[in-house]
């Protein structure tokens, strides 16, 4: 059984999804989904332990030898991302039980959990597969289920947000599949390790740069790099709270992983950064993302929307780290991947608590919430501190690495950009804190603290964001090793 | 000559641009979906063109094995001239297959395309119910 763990990691949630849809009663469906989520967490953690001892795992799906068959190739980078996805899934699912029951019509409950499991298995599949076409298939599984989950939001604008995401997401996925096709036609292989060997032989042909370009545009659309982020703010704002918390901390992260995988493992650092000058594209865009999106976030009246724009800015930090192309820069990117998942998960969950008790997340409705919902708002402040990058939070660790990576390149200006971004984060977090703590609550409205079933998952993420902020040795170790594997190519 | 020889790829580019333009320029959500579908179809055509080998036949194993068998028996029996040559020719031609893999990949892509279209259309139905319109400019201007 443990031998087949790489496949089971993906297959178990995939098979339990129709079960969850068919059982009919939403409580049973929830139990099925929860079992699947916790199983994936267990599987991914035990895979991590195996990889740390034995090195990368190669699993032949159906016994077909790679490169002919589909290979699941799990190295440290893949499992790191898989653990993020599985852990966020495992924390979101108890949260979803209360939150979804309130925000989604009851008869749609089982279908929601089915979509949730499909999304989970798609995201896990992307992170473990070693076959580029398989990446596309899993990408579509996760995206299609994400569109349908976003459309479940009660606000009718959730529908248009979902539609917009569907159009842009499908175009992005088609671009990726065109890029994969062009790589295939030049090399005759779809296996990532095989591609990495064969691509340099044909790199002079113009088809390969074209494939590279299509992939770059497709992936940056999926990870919502400015200016291809237009689908993100509405999708995050109007989706049910649990969905926002899950997708915000996993979907874009997995796309960042794809970026790393394609540009470092498959094309190789030399081709991406020297021949194609990827950094000349990614660096300016990510700097604009950090500055412009933080600025836009400051002016939002809807806190979920504010956090969504902040997400685009934070993705800017990750891509900025990657655009350095150095071990330290990629380490910073990977660490921020993990850290941002924790803090944005916590923040969106806190907003879900507000949504549950208040029924709105507009900033003016949150007056005096610090007194009425002390635990929720304290969690928001905790996550917010991380977003700003206060020492002893995960946000500080990310920014520490990022600034180091910038200084290593001798670029004081970029270190300055990171600092300015943090200051802007201070402004938009403060805006919420000020309303919640320094304004008097509306005496006519009776607002109670959110139930424990919502607070516990929220606080689990907040606690994790402080824990990994104080003791960053584990994440920093794994991220550094992962960055070294990526830059050194496939070992 | 080469330009005409690449007819398939010209078709791919034209379809892709038609689809992409429709997707961006049209305000009607159903038309947008049709544009998306044309765009995805062009990708399918592109892959299928990749798989085509000039003079290649459909990749079915049985026929080739049979042809080789015929060739071998003919040789074993010591049959002369035309018979052997013909059999070997059949074997030779049959061995030149078109690449089946891109076609198989596109089966998956077709399924994905159908699923996307179905989800998109069902969203359009819901949007029509909620807003009373499926014109994008009216959706954006309407009361929020």
XYZ file of C-alpha atoms in Angstrom:
635
model
C 0.000 0.000 0.000
C 2.695 2.497 0.929
C 4.335 1.677 -2.378
C 1.277 3.058 -4.192
C 0.974 6.115 -1.970
C 1.878 8.591 -4.758
C -1.090 7.455 -6.844
C -3.430 7.036 -3.891
C -2.739 10.607 -2.813
C -4.582 11.754 -5.930
C -6.918 8.853 -6.558
C -8.579 8.681 -3.127
C -10.115 12.195 -3.215
C -10.926 11.719 -6.913
C -12.893 8.526 -6.225
C -14.561 9.837 -3.097
C -15.852 12.910 -4.947
C -18.698 11.072 -6.740
C -19.430 9.221 -3.487
C -19.869 12.555 -1.722
C -22.154 13.734 -4.524
C -24.279 10.583 -4.498
C -24.870 10.066 -0.777
C -27.377 12.899 -0.864
C -27.284 13.969 2.765
C -24.884 16.818 3.326
C -23.631 15.618 6.710
C -22.610 12.263 5.261
C -21.073 14.039 2.285
C -19.104 16.192 4.667
C -17.831 13.111 6.532
C -16.683 11.559 3.247
C -14.937 14.766 2.215
C -13.307 15.172 5.623
C -12.010 11.598 5.523
C -10.516 12.213 2.084
C -8.909 15.515 3.116
C -7.323 14.084 6.243
C -6.168 11.043 4.309
C -4.345 13.253 1.779
C -2.656 15.113 4.617
C -1.505 11.829 6.130
C -0.340 10.525 2.743
C 1.574 13.663 1.831
C 3.302 13.875 5.214
C 4.396 10.243 5.047
C 5.630 10.824 1.477
C 7.670 13.772 2.704
C 9.313 11.583 5.309
C 10.128 8.975 2.677
C 11.581 11.575 0.326
C 13.759 13.102 3.011
C 15.257 9.645 3.591
C 15.256 8.071 0.135
C 15.310 11.005 -2.266
C 12.829 11.649 -5.122
C 10.174 8.996 -5.727
C 9.319 7.874 -9.225
C 6.003 6.067 -9.557
C 4.992 4.347 -12.774
C 1.284 4.777 -13.229
C -0.251 1.469 -14.316
C 3.202 -0.089 -14.549
C 4.051 1.674 -17.832
C 7.704 2.540 -17.899
C 8.479 6.241 -18.259
C 8.888 8.079 -20.599
C 6.189 6.039 -22.410
C 3.778 5.882 -19.525
C 2.709 8.603 -17.135
C 5.181 9.023 -14.348
C 4.491 10.558 -10.976
C 7.709 12.100 -9.925
C 7.753 13.500 -6.421
C 10.726 15.465 -5.252
C 11.023 17.915 -2.413
C 9.423 20.789 -4.309
C 6.397 18.727 -5.321
C 5.769 17.312 -1.904
C 6.224 20.721 -0.292
C 3.426 22.084 -2.466
C 1.328 18.934 -1.990
C 1.600 19.321 1.775
C 0.479 22.953 1.571
C -2.555 21.914 -0.458
C -3.373 18.917 1.753
C -2.899 20.838 4.995
C -5.060 23.751 3.890
C -7.673 21.240 2.711
C -7.584 19.428 6.045
C -8.040 22.704 7.953
C -10.687 24.098 5.609
C -12.954 21.078 5.698
C -14.044 21.369 9.387
C -14.467 25.096 8.764
C -16.555 24.433 5.674
C -19.043 22.354 7.669
C -20.442 25.371 9.527
C -19.612 28.043 7.008
C -21.013 26.262 3.954
C -24.170 25.245 5.798
C -24.821 28.946 6.331
C -23.691 30.324 2.978
C -24.798 27.642 0.515
C -28.293 26.283 0.001
C -28.706 22.996 1.772
C -29.515 20.795 -1.224
C -26.295 21.877 -2.887
C -24.169 20.762 0.066
C -23.181 17.301 -1.240
C -22.366 18.745 -4.668
C -20.199 21.349 -3.039
C -18.179 18.690 -1.220
C -17.812 16.711 -4.443
C -16.458 19.805 -6.189
C -14.190 20.487 -3.232
C -12.680 16.997 -3.432
C -12.223 17.259 -7.202
C -10.447 20.562 -6.762
C -8.251 19.052 -4.056
C -7.298 16.039 -6.146
C -6.622 18.239 -9.179
C -4.289 20.485 -7.215
C -2.506 17.517 -5.645
C -2.239 15.897 -9.063
C -0.528 18.944 -10.554
C 2.031 18.925 -7.794
C 2.978 15.239 -8.013
C 2.805 14.468 -11.703
C 5.884 14.193 -13.884
C 4.022 14.352 -17.181
C 3.249 17.684 -18.811
C -0.027 16.667 -20.418
C -1.160 15.231 -17.114
C -0.510 18.687 -15.685
C -3.033 20.131 -18.123
C -5.653 17.512 -17.252
C -5.310 18.091 -13.511
C -5.246 21.836 -14.067
C -8.624 21.598 -15.775
C -10.034 19.291 -13.097
C -9.094 21.747 -10.372
C -10.139 24.820 -12.364
C -13.535 23.527 -13.454
C -14.416 22.513 -9.918
C -13.156 25.872 -8.642
C -15.428 27.725 -11.100
C -18.422 25.790 -9.895
C -17.552 26.335 -6.224
C -17.174 30.093 -6.777
C -20.556 30.205 -8.496
C -22.152 28.840 -5.292
C -21.748 32.217 -3.588
C -25.021 33.792 -2.469
C -24.367 37.145 -4.091
C -25.467 37.043 -7.729
C -22.181 38.683 -8.706
C -20.560 35.351 -7.829
C -22.012 34.078 -11.104
C -20.413 36.741 -13.266
C -17.162 36.415 -11.313
C -17.169 32.695 -11.945
C -17.946 33.200 -15.629
C -15.111 35.668 -16.010
C -12.752 33.250 -14.277
C -13.974 30.445 -16.544
C -13.233 32.423 -19.699
C -9.811 33.643 -18.586
C -8.867 30.360 -16.943
C -9.770 28.343 -20.036
C -7.759 30.662 -22.254
C -4.814 30.269 -19.872
C -5.131 26.485 -19.891
C -5.377 26.476 -23.707
C -2.197 28.532 -23.915
C -0.503 25.990 -21.666
C -1.703 23.126 -23.834
C -0.440 24.897 -26.976
C 2.951 25.289 -25.317
C 2.970 21.631 -24.338
C 2.043 20.642 -27.894
C 4.866 22.680 -29.385
C 7.313 21.079 -26.973
C 5.959 17.658 -27.863
C 6.230 18.194 -31.599
C 9.903 19.097 -31.258
C 10.932 16.399 -28.804
C 8.352 13.615 -29.098
C 8.017 13.263 -25.361
C 5.754 14.495 -22.610
C 7.751 13.298 -19.629
C 9.281 16.194 -17.703
C 12.630 14.554 -17.039
C 12.849 13.383 -20.648
C 11.912 16.842 -21.930
C 14.641 18.381 -19.800
C 17.175 16.149 -21.577
C 15.850 16.599 -25.107
C 14.909 20.282 -25.161
C 18.458 21.704 -25.195
C 19.165 19.748 -28.409
C 16.419 21.583 -30.268
C 16.501 24.883 -28.386
C 17.782 26.747 -31.455
C 14.609 26.002 -33.348
C 12.138 28.860 -33.138
C 9.350 26.537 -32.017
C 10.819 26.198 -28.545
C 10.869 29.926 -27.711
C 7.287 30.086 -28.983
C 6.340 27.182 -26.698
C 8.092 28.959 -23.855
C 6.147 32.136 -24.525
C 2.784 30.390 -24.648
C 3.572 28.599 -21.399
C 4.693 31.821 -19.719
C 1.498 33.639 -20.623
C -0.700 30.668 -19.726
C 0.883 30.055 -16.363
C 1.086 33.705 -15.349
C -2.615 33.978 -16.212
C -3.335 31.038 -13.918
C -1.239 32.437 -11.080
C -2.756 35.901 -11.496
C 0.410 37.856 -12.088
C -0.338 41.492 -12.840
C -1.765 42.383 -15.438
C -3.400 38.987 -15.933
C -5.033 39.026 -12.483
C -8.393 40.441 -13.570
C -10.306 37.267 -12.753
C -9.030 37.072 -9.198
C -10.536 39.947 -7.156
C -14.167 39.229 -8.060
C -13.749 35.470 -7.755
C -12.306 35.748 -4.256
C -14.788 38.392 -3.162
C -18.030 36.666 -4.056
C -17.148 33.008 -3.503
C -18.383 31.369 -0.278
C -15.916 32.089 2.555
C -14.606 28.544 2.876
C -14.001 28.384 -0.877
C -12.125 31.679 -0.857
C -9.955 30.507 2.028
C -9.150 27.261 0.227
C -8.586 28.604 -3.282
C -6.691 31.698 -2.171
C -4.183 29.606 -0.279
C -3.797 26.768 -2.796
C -4.771 27.410 -6.432
C -2.404 30.283 -7.166
C 0.346 28.558 -5.154
C 0.119 25.469 -7.322
C 0.393 27.692 -10.387
C 3.539 29.234 -8.952
C 4.820 25.691 -8.554
C 4.081 25.097 -12.251
C 6.091 28.182 -13.093
C 9.042 26.783 -11.144
C 8.622 23.344 -12.668
C 8.468 24.498 -16.267
C 11.145 27.140 -16.135
C 13.688 25.423 -13.953
C 13.189 21.684 -14.359
C 12.027 21.474 -17.958
C 13.522 24.426 -19.797
C 16.401 24.782 -17.399
C 17.651 27.914 -15.756
C 20.115 28.719 -18.530
C 17.483 28.720 -21.237
C 14.844 30.571 -19.224
C 17.042 33.296 -17.819
C 19.822 33.699 -20.353
C 18.317 32.815 -23.711
C 14.755 33.964 -23.003
C 15.515 36.602 -20.351
C 12.536 35.614 -18.281
C 13.644 37.916 -15.475
C 13.164 40.939 -17.742
C 9.482 40.046 -17.957
C 8.775 38.775 -14.482
C 10.660 41.352 -12.452
C 8.973 44.553 -13.687
C 5.554 42.914 -13.649
C 5.961 41.654 -10.111
C 7.199 45.052 -8.908
C 4.180 46.726 -10.492
C 1.994 44.033 -8.910
C 3.398 44.727 -5.453
C 3.056 48.491 -5.647
C -0.083 48.988 -7.727
C -2.149 46.198 -6.184
C -1.267 47.205 -2.631
C -2.369 50.719 -3.539
C -5.651 49.439 -4.978
C -6.154 47.300 -1.869
C -5.977 50.404 0.326
C -9.049 51.876 -1.375
C -11.321 48.829 -1.130
C -14.460 49.007 0.975
C -15.061 45.257 0.955
C -12.519 43.497 3.139
C -12.543 40.263 1.123
C -11.863 42.320 -1.982
C -9.120 44.162 -0.118
C -7.512 40.847 0.760
C -7.911 39.646 -2.823
C -5.942 42.612 -4.172
C -3.423 42.041 -1.426
C -3.138 38.451 -2.719
C -2.178 39.735 -6.171
C 0.483 41.879 -4.505
C 1.738 38.914 -2.482
C 1.964 36.804 -5.637
C 4.164 39.635 -6.850
C 6.558 38.910 -3.972
C 6.747 35.225 -4.886
C 7.369 35.909 -8.558
C 9.866 38.628 -7.655
C 11.870 36.076 -5.686
C 11.723 33.621 -8.570
C 12.715 36.284 -11.097
C 16.131 36.662 -9.440
C 16.938 33.159 -10.669
C 19.323 32.659 -7.745
C 19.099 29.975 -5.065
C 18.293 32.581 -2.445
C 15.650 34.226 -4.593
C 13.897 30.965 -5.410
C 14.118 29.989 -1.738
C 12.383 33.251 -0.874
C 9.698 32.503 -3.456
C 9.087 28.986 -2.149
C 9.029 30.073 1.495
C 6.568 32.810 0.686
C 4.448 30.228 -1.115
C 4.010 28.365 2.151
C 3.817 31.415 4.373
C 1.301 33.236 2.245
C -0.914 30.153 2.192
C -0.963 30.206 5.998
C -1.628 33.896 6.459
C -4.129 34.409 3.636
C -5.932 31.262 4.731
C -6.184 32.660 8.259
C -7.311 36.091 7.078
C -9.972 34.801 4.717
C -11.205 32.431 7.407
C -11.483 35.334 9.849
C -13.542 37.135 7.212
C -15.663 34.006 6.927
C -16.362 34.270 10.678
C -17.416 37.906 10.191
C -19.603 36.868 7.267
C -21.191 34.201 9.478
C -22.045 36.541 12.335
C -22.537 39.893 10.623
C -23.672 38.779 7.181
C -21.386 41.229 5.389
C -17.688 41.939 5.106
C -17.969 45.568 4.101
C -15.655 47.678 6.176
C -18.346 49.987 7.574
C -20.299 47.004 8.931
C -17.309 46.030 11.038
C -17.447 48.975 13.437
C -16.695 47.885 16.973
C -16.268 44.242 16.060
C -13.145 44.107 18.207
C -15.440 44.116 21.246
C -18.228 41.959 19.849
C -16.050 39.310 18.195
C -12.737 39.519 20.051
C -11.385 36.153 18.893
C -12.192 36.653 15.241
C -10.677 40.095 15.103
C -7.626 38.983 17.075
C -7.112 36.292 14.428
C -7.442 38.953 11.751
C -4.827 41.078 13.492
C -2.551 38.034 13.777
C -2.841 37.317 10.070
C -2.528 41.021 9.303
C 0.733 41.292 11.249
C 2.050 38.483 9.100
C 0.950 40.265 5.941
C 2.867 43.353 7.042
C 5.901 41.284 7.951
C 6.274 41.979 11.664
C 9.078 39.932 13.255
C 7.986 36.600 14.817
C 5.451 36.055 12.039
C 5.873 34.073 8.820
C 5.589 37.260 6.788
C 8.819 38.468 8.327
C 10.649 35.282 7.349
C 9.542 35.650 3.718
C 10.537 39.262 3.517
C 13.831 38.620 5.242
C 14.770 36.107 2.563
C 13.445 38.288 -0.209
C 15.392 41.341 0.912
C 18.515 39.207 1.308
C 18.041 37.868 -2.212
C 17.607 41.418 -3.529
C 20.717 42.635 -1.749
C 22.638 39.638 -3.042
C 21.889 40.972 -6.531
C 23.071 44.368 -5.328
C 19.660 45.837 -5.948
C 18.754 48.277 -3.178
C 15.839 49.583 -5.195
C 14.096 46.198 -5.146
C 14.705 45.820 -1.418
C 13.082 49.248 -1.147
C 10.070 48.058 -3.139
C 9.599 45.190 -0.677
C 9.685 47.672 2.204
C 7.213 50.046 0.545
C 4.922 47.081 -0.123
C 5.042 46.206 3.565
C 4.175 49.763 4.545
C 1.191 49.692 2.219
C 0.122 46.405 3.797
C 0.298 48.197 7.143
C -2.077 50.832 5.817
C -4.722 48.450 4.520
C -4.591 46.177 7.546
C -4.771 49.211 9.833
C -7.836 50.476 7.999
C -9.729 47.384 9.124
C -8.225 47.354 12.609
C -9.130 50.987 13.167
C -12.777 50.443 12.288
C -12.999 47.237 14.302
C -11.282 48.430 17.470
C -11.654 52.202 17.644
C -15.215 52.718 16.527
C -18.220 52.127 18.698
C -20.375 49.152 17.759
C -23.857 49.791 16.471
C -26.012 49.234 19.600
C -29.079 48.172 17.566
C -27.396 45.111 16.165
C -26.822 42.112 18.331
C -23.634 40.471 17.045
C -22.230 37.350 18.633
C -18.820 35.762 18.409
C -18.488 33.140 15.668
C -18.937 29.500 16.760
C -15.978 27.442 17.861
C -16.095 25.255 14.741
C -15.122 28.323 12.718
C -12.701 29.816 15.217
C -10.639 26.671 15.757
C -9.497 26.217 12.109
C -8.887 29.959 11.843
C -6.749 29.933 14.937
C -4.940 26.790 13.834
C -3.666 28.720 10.810
C -2.883 31.827 12.856
C -0.959 29.709 15.363
C 0.915 28.013 12.522
C 1.796 31.391 11.047
C 3.340 32.405 14.365
C 4.994 29.031 14.931
C 6.718 28.995 11.552
C 7.573 32.648 12.029
C 9.473 31.936 15.214
C 10.975 28.604 14.231
C 11.538 28.891 10.495
C 14.252 26.246 10.387
C 12.001 23.509 8.977
C 10.457 25.567 6.187
C 13.713 27.336 5.409
C 15.563 24.006 5.195
C 13.032 22.413 2.904
C 12.730 25.539 0.754
C 16.506 25.906 0.394
C 16.915 22.258 -0.558
C 13.992 22.560 -2.950
C 15.522 25.645 -4.570
C 18.844 23.869 -4.922
C 17.157 20.883 -6.588
C 15.362 23.191 -8.998
C 18.375 25.230 -9.970
C 20.631 22.221 -10.184
C 18.176 20.612 -12.588
C 16.898 17.074 -12.266
C 19.273 14.967 -10.248
C 4.822 25.756 -51.840
C 5.818 25.386 -48.227
C 3.221 27.926 -47.287
C 0.521 25.826 -48.942
C 1.959 22.680 -47.456
C 1.392 24.169 -44.031
C -2.289 24.654 -44.806
C -3.344 22.979 -41.563
C -1.348 25.397 -39.507
C -2.757 28.390 -41.361
C -6.194 27.051 -40.538
C -5.145 26.686 -36.907
C -3.956 30.282 -36.737
C -7.070 31.656 -38.437
C -9.389 29.649 -36.182
C -7.435 30.631 -33.107
C -7.648 34.320 -33.941
C -11.338 34.129 -34.867
C -12.044 32.413 -31.548
C -9.880 34.754 -29.546
C -11.380 37.848 -31.179
C -14.923 36.640 -30.558
C -14.016 35.895 -26.969
C -12.675 39.382 -26.356
C -14.863 41.558 -28.538
C -18.336 40.083 -28.143
C -20.502 41.259 -25.314
C -22.978 38.385 -25.439
C -21.895 35.671 -23.009
C -23.051 32.797 -25.243
C -21.044 34.242 -28.133
C -18.065 34.497 -25.833
C -18.410 30.793 -25.084
C -18.641 29.992 -28.778
C -15.448 31.979 -29.290
C -13.793 30.017 -26.525
C -14.884 26.788 -28.135
C -13.511 27.772 -31.550
C -10.267 28.695 -29.834
C -10.061 25.298 -28.169
C -10.968 23.537 -31.409
C -8.043 25.197 -33.144
C -5.766 23.664 -30.533
C -7.270 20.260 -31.269
C -6.654 20.724 -34.991
C -3.091 21.760 -34.222
C -2.404 18.590 -32.248
C -4.002 16.360 -34.865
C -1.813 17.995 -37.520
C 1.241 17.248 -35.399
C 0.377 13.576 -35.472
C 0.064 13.317 -39.256
C 3.023 11.653 -40.943
C 3.172 12.117 -44.732
C 2.113 8.837 -46.285
C 1.469 7.360 -42.882
C -1.493 5.136 -42.327
C -3.805 4.708 -39.380
C -1.900 3.175 -36.488
C -3.563 -0.210 -36.329
C -1.246 -3.020 -35.422
C -3.149 -6.002 -36.849
C -2.725 -5.149 -40.504
C 1.028 -4.692 -40.268
C 1.538 -7.941 -38.436
C -0.569 -9.650 -41.061
C 1.405 -8.067 -43.912
C 4.709 -9.069 -42.389
C 3.382 -12.543 -41.879
C 2.414 -12.719 -45.537
C 5.859 -11.478 -46.513
C 7.605 -14.010 -44.328
C 5.549 -16.952 -45.541
C 6.096 -15.864 -49.097
C 9.840 -15.835 -48.523
C 9.777 -19.131 -46.624
C 7.869 -20.812 -49.405
C 10.443 -19.396 -51.817
C 7.821 -17.597 -53.829
C 9.285 -15.504 -56.600
C 9.208 -11.984 -57.831
C 6.161 -9.833 -57.635
C 4.480 -11.701 -54.822
C 7.297 -11.119 -52.312
C 7.919 -7.554 -53.398
C 4.252 -6.718 -53.040
C 4.034 -8.275 -49.607
C 7.153 -6.488 -48.422
C 5.853 -3.237 -49.846
C 2.635 -3.649 -47.950
C 4.664 -4.323 -44.809
C 6.889 -1.312 -45.476
C 4.004 1.034 -46.038
C 2.025 -0.258 -43.122
C 4.949 0.343 -40.802
C 4.813 4.067 -41.556
C 2.182 5.055 -39.039
C 0.752 8.391 -38.161
C 1.514 9.225 -34.556
C -1.537 8.199 -32.538
C -0.526 9.920 -29.310
C -1.631 13.488 -30.180
C -5.032 12.122 -31.207
C -5.407 10.357 -27.900
C -4.369 13.502 -26.034
C -7.012 15.422 -27.942
C -9.710 13.003 -26.821
C -8.953 14.240 -23.326
C -8.910 17.842 -24.516
C -12.289 17.369 -26.224
C -13.745 16.067 -22.970
C -12.294 19.051 -21.139
C -13.716 21.381 -23.778
C -17.175 19.833 -23.466
C -17.058 20.117 -19.681
C -15.964 23.755 -19.889
C -18.723 24.560 -22.365
C -21.350 22.796 -20.258
C -20.286 24.618 -17.112
C -20.100 27.911 -18.978
C -23.567 27.513 -20.465
C -25.076 26.543 -17.140
C -23.518 29.659 -15.625
C -25.077 31.701 -18.418
C -28.475 30.209 -17.557
C -28.007 31.177 -13.916
C -26.810 34.653 -14.895
C -29.900 35.115 -17.061
C -32.092 34.097 -14.120
C -30.318 36.420 -11.698
C -29.841 39.497 -13.886
C -32.356 39.097 -16.695
C -29.687 39.679 -19.342
C -26.632 38.006 -20.813
C -25.088 41.097 -22.401
C -21.854 41.901 -20.617
C -22.163 45.688 -20.838
C -25.619 45.520 -19.287
C -24.337 43.266 -16.510
C -21.615 45.756 -15.660
C -23.855 48.821 -15.798
C -26.739 47.252 -13.960
C -27.549 47.853 -10.278
C -25.166 45.965 -8.061
